PDB file of C-alpha atoms in Angstrom:
ATOM      1  CA  MET A 212      78.365 109.955  92.897  1.00 80.00           C
ATOM      2  CA  LYS A 213      79.244 111.776  96.123  1.00 79.00           C
ATOM      3  CA  LYS A 214      76.250 110.239  97.901  1.00 85.00           C
ATOM      4  CA  ILE A 215      77.120 106.753  96.690  1.00 90.00           C
ATOM      5  CA  PHE A 216      80.703 107.158  97.858  1.00 91.00           C
ATOM      6  CA  PHE A 217      79.472 108.444 101.216  1.00 91.00           C
ATOM      7  CA  ILE A 218      77.183 105.433 101.682  1.00 91.00           C
ATOM      8  CA  LEU A 219      79.928 102.993 100.722  1.00 92.00           C
ATOM      9  CA  SER A 220      82.349 104.798 103.034  1.00 93.00           C
ATOM     10  CA  MET A 221      79.897 104.555 105.942  1.00 94.00           C
ATOM     11  CA  ILE A 222      79.526 100.818 105.355  1.00 94.00           C
ATOM     12  CA  ILE A 223      83.240 100.127 105.694  1.00 95.00           C
ATOM     13  CA  ILE A 224      83.639 102.581 108.601  1.00 94.00           C
ATOM     14  CA  SER A 225      80.798 100.838 110.429  1.00 95.00           C
ATOM     15  CA  PHE A 226      82.279  97.434 109.716  1.00 95.00           C
ATOM     16  CA  LEU A 227      85.650  98.505 111.127  1.00 91.00           C
ATOM     17  CA  SER A 228      84.425 100.459 114.135  1.00 92.00           C
ATOM     18  CA  LEU A 229      81.304  98.666 115.435  1.00 94.00           C
ATOM     19  CA  PRO A 230      83.035  95.525 116.788  1.00 93.00           C
ATOM     20  CA  ILE A 231      85.551  97.662 118.681  1.00 93.00           C
ATOM     21  CA  LEU A 232      82.921 100.063 120.021  1.00 93.00           C
ATOM     22  CA  LYS A 233      80.621  97.223 121.034  1.00 93.00           C
ATOM     23  CA  LEU A 234      83.443  95.487 122.877  1.00 93.00           C
ATOM     24  CA  ILE A 235      84.552  98.637 124.690  1.00 93.00           C
ATOM     25  CA  PHE A 236      81.136  99.971 125.699  1.00 93.00           C
ATOM     26  CA  ASN A 237      79.468  96.664 126.590  1.00 91.00           C
ATOM     27  CA  ILE A 238      81.800  96.057 129.513  1.00 93.00           C
ATOM     28  CA  PRO A 239      80.746  97.561 132.871  1.00 92.00           C
ATOM     29  CA  ILE A 240      82.976 100.109 134.579  1.00 93.00           C
ATOM     30  CA  SER A 241      83.300  97.794 137.587  1.00 93.00           C
ATOM     31  CA  THR A 242      84.760  95.090 135.342  1.00 93.00           C
ATOM     32  CA  TYR A 243      87.247  97.552 133.888  1.00 93.00           C
ATOM     33  CA  LEU A 244      88.345  98.504 137.392  1.00 94.00           C
ATOM     34  CA  GLU A 245      88.840  94.862 138.321  1.00 93.00           C
ATOM     35  CA  THR A 246      90.795  94.241 135.144  1.00 92.00           C
ATOM     36  CA  ILE A 247      93.222  97.128 135.572  1.00 92.00           C
ATOM     37  CA  LYS A 248      93.895  95.928 139.126  1.00 93.00           C
ATOM     38  CA  ASP A 249      94.892  92.516 137.810  1.00 93.00           C
ATOM     39  CA  LYS A 250      98.695  92.411 137.937  1.00 94.00           C
ATOM     40  CA  GLU A 251      98.871  89.728 135.252  1.00 94.00           C
ATOM     41  CA  VAL A 252      96.914  91.906 132.822  1.00 94.00           C
ATOM     42  CA  ILE A 253      98.978  95.025 133.470  1.00 93.00           C
ATOM     43  CA  SER A 254     102.295  93.185 133.251  1.00 95.00           C
ATOM     44  CA  SER A 255     101.280  91.542 129.959  1.00 95.00           C
ATOM     45  CA  ILE A 256     100.247  94.882 128.438  1.00 93.00           C
ATOM     46  CA  ILE A 257     103.468  96.574 129.577  1.00 94.00           C
ATOM     47  CA  LEU A 258     105.536  93.662 128.258  1.00 95.00           C
ATOM     48  CA  THR A 259     103.735  93.785 124.895  1.00 95.00           C
ATOM     49  CA  MET A 260     104.275  97.507 124.451  1.00 92.00           C
ATOM     50  CA  LYS A 261     107.869  97.409 125.661  1.00 95.00           C
ATOM     51  CA  VAL A 262     108.963  94.555 123.413  1.00 96.00           C
ATOM     52  CA  SER A 263     107.138  96.001 120.402  1.00 95.00           C
ATOM     53  CA  PHE A 264     108.825  99.358 121.044  1.00 94.00           C
ATOM     54  CA  PHE A 265     112.303  97.810 121.102  1.00 96.00           C
ATOM     55  CA  ALA A 266     111.457  95.885 117.931  1.00 96.00           C
ATOM     56  CA  VAL A 267     110.622  99.198 116.257  1.00 96.00           C
ATOM     57  CA  LEU A 268     113.898 100.752 117.423  1.00 96.00           C
ATOM     58  CA  PHE A 269     115.949  97.882 115.995  1.00 96.00           C
ATOM     59  CA  ILE A 270     114.200  98.022 112.614  1.00 96.00           C
ATOM     60  CA  LEU A 271     114.496 101.813 112.632  1.00 96.00           C
ATOM     61  CA  LEU A 272     118.260 101.478 112.973  1.00 95.00           C
ATOM     62  CA  THR A 273     118.677  98.754 110.353  1.00 95.00           C
ATOM     63  CA  GLY A 274     115.683  99.390 108.107  1.00 95.00           C
ATOM     64  CA  LEU A 275     116.081 103.100 107.349  1.00 95.00           C
ATOM     65  CA  PRO A 276     119.369 102.632 105.456  1.00 95.00           C
ATOM     66  CA  LEU A 277     117.775  99.816 103.479  1.00 96.00           C
ATOM     67  CA  ALA A 278     114.696 101.920 102.714  1.00 96.00           C
ATOM     68  CA  TYR A 279     116.935 104.788 101.557  1.00 96.00           C
ATOM     69  CA  LEU A 280     118.991 102.563  99.262  1.00 95.00           C
ATOM     70  CA  ILE A 281     115.821 101.210  97.641  1.00 95.00           C
ATOM     71  CA  ALA A 282     114.312 104.683  97.278  1.00 94.00           C
ATOM     72  CA  ARG A 283     117.385 106.390  95.847  1.00 93.00           C
ATOM     73  CA  TYR A 284     119.348 103.821  93.833  1.00 92.00           C
ATOM     74  CA  GLU A 285     118.855 101.280  91.082  1.00 91.00           C
ATOM     75  CA  PHE A 286     120.870  98.100  91.511  1.00 89.00           C
ATOM     76  CA  LYS A 287     120.830  94.470  90.543  1.00 91.00           C
ATOM     77  CA  GLY A 288     118.514  92.410  92.724  1.00 90.00           C
ATOM     78  CA  LYS A 289     116.460  95.404  93.882  1.00 93.00           C
ATOM     79  CA  SER A 290     113.134  93.761  92.998  1.00 92.00           C
ATOM     80  CA  LEU A 291     114.191  90.612  94.828  1.00 94.00           C
ATOM     81  CA  ILE A 292     115.047  92.570  97.961  1.00 94.00           C
ATOM     82  CA  GLU A 293     111.692  94.391  97.855  1.00 94.00           C
ATOM     83  CA  SER A 294     109.981  91.019  97.527  1.00 93.00           C
ATOM     84  CA  ILE A 295     111.916  89.646 100.510  1.00 94.00           C
ATOM     85  CA  ILE A 296     110.808  92.644 102.586  1.00 95.00           C
ATOM     86  CA  ASP A 297     107.155  91.959 101.720  1.00 94.00           C
ATOM     87  CA  ILE A 298     107.238  88.178 102.298  1.00 93.00           C
ATOM     88  CA  PRO A 299     106.433  88.352 106.050  1.00 93.00           C
ATOM     89  CA  THR A 300     103.112  90.040 105.259  1.00 90.00           C
ATOM     90  CA  MET A 301     102.087  87.123 103.021  1.00 91.00           C
ATOM     91  CA  ILE A 302     102.886  83.991 104.991  1.00 92.00           C
ATOM     92  CA  PRO A 303     100.796  82.513 107.843  1.00 94.00           C
ATOM     93  CA  HIS A 304     102.036  83.830 111.157  1.00 94.00           C
ATOM     94  CA  THR A 305     102.264  80.410 112.741  1.00 94.00           C
ATOM     95  CA  ALA A 306     104.472  79.349 109.841  1.00 95.00           C
ATOM     96  CA  ALA A 307     106.640  82.404 110.482  1.00 95.00           C
ATOM     97  CA  GLY A 308     106.977  81.379 114.127  1.00 95.00           C
ATOM     98  CA  ILE A 309     108.068  77.879 113.146  1.00 95.00           C
ATOM     99  CA  ALA A 310     110.563  79.289 110.630  1.00 95.00           C
ATOM    100  CA  LEU A 311     112.069  81.579 113.275  1.00 95.00           C
ATOM    101  CA  LEU A 312     112.241  78.738 115.765  1.00 94.00           C
ATOM    102  CA  PHE A 313     113.875  76.482 113.175  1.00 93.00           C
ATOM    103  CA  THR A 314     116.409  79.168 112.205  1.00 94.00           C
ATOM    104  CA  PHE A 315     117.346  80.770 115.519  1.00 94.00           C
ATOM    105  CA  GLY A 316     116.234  78.225 118.111  1.00 89.00           C
ATOM    106  CA  LYS A 317     119.586  76.444 118.220  1.00 86.00           C
ATOM    107  CA  ILE A 318     121.618  79.652 118.097  1.00 89.00           C
ATOM    108  CA  PHE A 319     119.899  81.853 120.664  1.00 86.00           C
ATOM    109  CA  PRO A 320     117.708  81.125 123.690  1.00 89.00           C
ATOM    110  CA  ILE A 321     114.406  82.258 122.185  1.00 92.00           C
ATOM    111  CA  ILE A 322     111.887  79.742 123.540  1.00 94.00           C
ATOM    112  CA  ASP A 323     109.795  81.403 126.271  1.00 95.00           C
ATOM    113  CA  THR A 324     111.941  84.543 126.274  1.00 95.00           C
ATOM    114  CA  THR A 325     111.259  88.215 125.607  1.00 95.00           C
ATOM    115  CA  PHE A 326     113.981  88.065 122.953  1.00 95.00           C
ATOM    116  CA  GLY A 327     112.001  85.393 121.115  1.00 96.00           C
ATOM    117  CA  ILE A 328     108.884  87.543 121.321  1.00 96.00           C
ATOM    118  CA  MET A 329     110.827  90.476 119.915  1.00 96.00           C
ATOM    119  CA  LEU A 330     112.101  88.370 117.002  1.00 96.00           C
ATOM    120  CA  ALA A 331     108.547  87.365 116.115  1.00 96.00           C
ATOM    121  CA  MET A 332     107.305  90.951 116.280  1.00 96.00           C
ATOM    122  CA  MET A 333     110.225  92.269 114.199  1.00 96.00           C
ATOM    123  CA  PHE A 334     109.926  89.635 111.511  1.00 96.00           C
ATOM    124  CA  LEU A 335     106.223  90.155 110.871  1.00 95.00           C
ATOM    125  CA  SER A 336     105.950  93.921 111.337  1.00 95.00           C
ATOM    126  CA  ALA A 337     109.224  95.246 109.843  1.00 96.00           C
ATOM    127  CA  PRO A 338     107.763  95.631 106.311  1.00 96.00           C
ATOM    128  CA  TYR A 339     105.378  98.336 107.533  1.00 95.00           C
ATOM    129  CA  LEU A 340     108.199 100.589 108.717  1.00 96.00           C
ATOM    130  CA  ILE A 341     110.591  99.878 105.848  1.00 97.00           C
ATOM    131  CA  ASN A 342     107.979 100.403 103.129  1.00 96.00           C
ATOM    132  CA  SER A 343     106.612 103.575 104.706  1.00 96.00           C
ATOM    133  CA  ALA A 344     110.123 105.021 105.092  1.00 96.00           C
ATOM    134  CA  LYS A 345     110.896 104.071 101.497  1.00 96.00           C
ATOM    135  CA  GLU A 346     107.909 106.058 100.242  1.00 95.00           C
ATOM    136  CA  GLY A 347     108.878 108.978 102.479  1.00 95.00           C
ATOM    137  CA  PHE A 348     112.413 109.067 101.080  1.00 96.00           C
ATOM    138  CA  ARG A 349     111.048 109.016  97.534  1.00 95.00           C
ATOM    139  CA  LYS A 350     109.076 112.177  98.307  1.00 93.00           C
ATOM    140  CA  VAL A 351     112.180 114.089  99.400  1.00 93.00           C
ATOM    141  CA  ASP A 352     113.467 116.291  96.581  1.00 90.00           C
ATOM    142  CA  ILE A 353     116.936 115.056  95.711  1.00 90.00           C
ATOM    143  CA  LYS A 354     117.896 118.688  94.978  1.00 91.00           C
ATOM    144  CA  LEU A 355     117.847 119.317  98.754  1.00 91.00           C
ATOM    145  CA  GLU A 356     120.377 116.560  99.295  1.00 89.00           C
ATOM    146  CA  ASN A 357     122.548 117.770  96.420  1.00 88.00           C
ATOM    147  CA  SER A 358     122.493 121.332  97.764  1.00 90.00           C
ATOM    148  CA  ALA A 359     123.641 120.126 101.178  1.00 88.00           C
ATOM    149  CA  ARG A 360     126.455 118.150  99.566  1.00 87.00           C
ATOM    150  CA  ILE A 361     127.543 121.178  97.475  1.00 86.00           C
ATOM    151  CA  LEU A 362     127.677 123.247 100.686  1.00 85.00           C
ATOM    152  CA  GLY A 363     130.092 120.740 102.168  1.00 85.00           C
ATOM    153  CA  ALA A 364     127.925 118.309 104.070  1.00 84.00           C
ATOM    154  CA  ASN A 365     129.046 114.687 104.050  1.00 89.00           C
ATOM    155  CA  PRO A 366     126.580 111.952 102.963  1.00 87.00           C
ATOM    156  CA  PHE A 367     125.798 110.828 106.512  1.00 90.00           C
ATOM    157  CA  TRP A 368     125.133 114.360 107.760  1.00 92.00           C
ATOM    158  CA  THR A 369     122.925 115.004 104.734  1.00 92.00           C
ATOM    159  CA  PHE A 370     120.962 111.833 105.436  1.00 92.00           C
ATOM    160  CA  LEU A 371     120.610 112.690 109.129  1.00 90.00           C
ATOM    161  CA  LYS A 372     119.856 116.404 108.863  1.00 91.00           C
ATOM    162  CA  ILE A 373     118.147 116.768 105.494  1.00 91.00           C
ATOM    163  CA  THR A 374     116.614 113.490 104.306  1.00 94.00           C
ATOM    164  CA  ILE A 375     115.223 112.080 107.541  1.00 94.00           C
ATOM    165  CA  PRO A 376     113.565 115.341 108.715  1.00 93.00           C
ATOM    166  CA  ASN A 377     111.877 115.767 105.335  1.00 93.00           C
ATOM    167  CA  ALA A 378     110.629 112.176 105.380  1.00 94.00           C
ATOM    168  CA  ARG A 379     109.751 112.305 109.075  1.00 92.00           C
ATOM    169  CA  LYS A 380     105.997 111.972 108.779  1.00 90.00           C
ATOM    170  CA  ASP A 381     106.165 108.829 106.697  1.00 93.00           C
ATOM    171  CA  ILE A 382     108.832 107.379 108.973  1.00 94.00           C
ATOM    172  CA  VAL A 383     106.800 108.061 112.120  1.00 91.00           C
ATOM    173  CA  ASN A 384     103.656 106.676 110.500  1.00 90.00           C
ATOM    174  CA  GLY A 385     105.624 103.566 109.560  1.00 93.00           C
ATOM    175  CA  MET A 386     106.875 103.277 113.133  1.00 93.00           C
ATOM    176  CA  LEU A 387     103.301 103.527 114.397  1.00 89.00           C
ATOM    177  CA  LEU A 388     102.081 100.881 111.971  1.00 90.00           C
ATOM    178  CA  MET A 389     104.929  98.550 112.915  1.00 93.00           C
ATOM    179  CA  TRP A 390     104.409  99.141 116.628  1.00 93.00           C
ATOM    180  CA  ALA A 391     100.674  98.554 116.312  1.00 89.00           C
ATOM    181  CA  ARG A 392     101.222  95.396 114.279  1.00 91.00           C
ATOM    182  CA  GLY A 393     103.655  94.142 116.892  1.00 92.00           C
ATOM    183  CA  LEU A 394     101.125  94.756 119.663  1.00 91.00           C
ATOM    184  CA  GLY A 395      98.630  92.486 117.960  1.00 90.00           C
ATOM    185  CA  GLU A 396     100.998  89.683 117.006  1.00 93.00           C
ATOM    186  CA  PHE A 397      99.802  86.289 118.237  1.00 94.00           C
ATOM    187  CA  GLY A 398     100.478  83.435 115.812  1.00 93.00           C
ATOM    188  CA  ALA A 399     104.262  83.631 115.678  1.00 95.00           C
ATOM    189  CA  VAL A 400     104.616  84.649 119.323  1.00 95.00           C
ATOM    190  CA  VAL A 401     102.572  81.758 120.690  1.00 95.00           C
ATOM    191  CA  ILE A 402     104.741  79.298 118.753  1.00 95.00           C
ATOM    192  CA  ILE A 403     107.945  80.733 120.235  1.00 95.00           C
ATOM    193  CA  ALA A 404     106.943  81.978 123.675  1.00 93.00           C
ATOM    194  CA  TYR A 405     103.702  81.133 125.466  1.00 93.00           C
ATOM    195  CA  HIS A 406     105.380  82.550 128.562  1.00 90.00           C
ATOM    196  CA  PRO A 407     105.998  85.308 129.467  1.00 93.00           C
ATOM    197  CA  MET A 408     102.532  86.166 128.199  1.00 94.00           C
ATOM    198  CA  VAL A 409     102.074  89.160 125.953  1.00 95.00           C
ATOM    199  CA  ALA A 410      98.566  90.596 125.848  1.00 95.00           C
ATOM    200  CA  PRO A 411      97.312  88.679 122.758  1.00 95.00           C
ATOM    201  CA  VAL A 412      98.450  85.375 124.269  1.00 96.00           C
ATOM    202  CA  LEU A 413      96.878  86.246 127.637  1.00 95.00           C
ATOM    203  CA  ILE A 414      93.588  87.066 125.902  1.00 95.00           C
ATOM    204  CA  TYR A 415      93.686  83.735 124.083  1.00 95.00           C
ATOM    205  CA  ASP A 416      94.638  81.860 127.266  1.00 95.00           C
ATOM    206  CA  ARG A 417      91.756  83.365 129.242  1.00 94.00           C
ATOM    207  CA  TYR A 418      89.318  82.750 126.411  1.00 95.00           C
ATOM    208  CA  THR A 419      90.212  79.060 126.104  1.00 94.00           C
ATOM    209  CA  SER A 420      90.332  78.594 129.878  1.00 93.00           C
ATOM    210  CA  PHE A 421      87.431  80.719 131.109  1.00 92.00           C
ATOM    211  CA  GLY A 422      85.476  81.942 128.086  1.00 92.00           C
ATOM    212  CA  LEU A 423      84.432  85.294 126.672  1.00 89.00           C
ATOM    213  CA  LYS A 424      83.476  86.835 130.019  1.00 89.00           C
ATOM    214  CA  TYR A 425      87.078  86.827 131.283  1.00 90.00           C
ATOM    215  CA  SER A 426      88.895  87.490 128.009  1.00 93.00           C
ATOM    216  CA  ALA A 427      86.783  90.394 126.704  1.00 94.00           C
ATOM    217  CA  PRO A 428      87.776  92.904 129.440  1.00 94.00           C
ATOM    218  CA  VAL A 429      91.475  92.231 128.826  1.00 94.00           C
ATOM    219  CA  ALA A 430      90.962  92.727 125.080  1.00 94.00           C
ATOM    220  CA  ALA A 431      89.051  95.955 125.686  1.00 94.00           C
ATOM    221  CA  VAL A 432      91.719  97.408 127.998  1.00 94.00           C
ATOM    222  CA  MET A 433      94.452  96.537 125.502  1.00 92.00           C
ATOM    223  CA  ILE A 434      92.518  98.188 122.670  1.00 91.00           C
ATOM    224  CA  ILE A 435      91.834 101.355 124.679  1.00 92.00           C
ATOM    225  CA  VAL A 436      95.451 101.769 125.764  1.00 89.00           C
ATOM    226  CA  SER A 437      96.741 101.119 122.236  1.00 87.00           C
ATOM    227  CA  ILE A 438      94.314 103.567 120.606  1.00 88.00           C
ATOM    228  CA  PHE A 439      95.081 106.237 123.193  1.00 87.00           C
ATOM    229  CA  ILE A 440      98.852 106.054 122.650  1.00 84.00           C
ATOM    230  CA  PHE A 441      98.451 105.727 118.872  1.00 82.00           C
ATOM    231  CA  LEU A 442      96.288 108.858 118.633  1.00 85.00           C
ATOM    232  CA  ILE A 443      98.621 110.918 120.826  1.00 83.00           C
ATOM    233  CA  ILE A 444     101.709 110.068 118.776  1.00 79.00           C
ATOM    234  CA  ARG A 445      99.924 110.641 115.468  1.00 77.00           C
ATOM    235  CA  LYS A 446      98.544 113.967 116.721  1.00 79.00           C
ATOM    236  CA  ILE A 447     102.020 115.121 117.739  1.00 75.00           C
ATOM    237  CA  ASN A 448     103.474 113.977 114.422  1.00 71.00           C
ATOM    238  CA  ASN A 449     100.821 115.775 112.385  1.00 74.00           C
ATOM    239  CA  SER A 450     101.159 118.986 114.416  1.00 72.00           C
ATOM    240  CA  ILE A 451     104.894 119.332 113.712  1.00 61.00           C
ATOM    241  CA  LYS A 452     105.584 121.141 110.456  1.00 58.00           C
TER     242      LYS A 452
END
């Protein structure tokens, strides 16, 4: 059975890794150098990472309390709320963009704005952070929280100093998943804001305008930068006890 599992595992690993490796290693070094000198490419990558980061911070602030309530308490409508959290992962992303535009377009200036891009990223990637934090909170022994309360800690201090640190790994992993999902968001973003161009939109724009030769290097640079940052943060998170 071990050999069968190993073979099956290698099939899926190859399927997931070969397209990325082929893209990265089939581009000449000279092309990479030209790409990273392109101001439009660099600005789009920085914009993508910056907006996705702020989206994560906002959901971290608003989503952690929600995740804790779901993890710790039973209340009427809990299943409905969990379903609402998961809805963005089920619907087509272009439909999500239209829904956001329909809902907030007349209230806030979101068309062709970084705020609109942030809304799209938050809406479609928030479930990853909230659900991961929820599972992390469920792993925290409630006896630790009760002990802190018995020793005089108030609920907020207990949440901040006891619960969050003990659920840290799941929270950070959720933040990484949300951030990564935000980096790759295209469908909803392109509906709301074609400009300023985030990296996925720039890749699409260059592909439709100039073909694979000019879009592939941008895609490769974006993938390399994302993987590099992702691995560093995960390594740091896993090294902290």
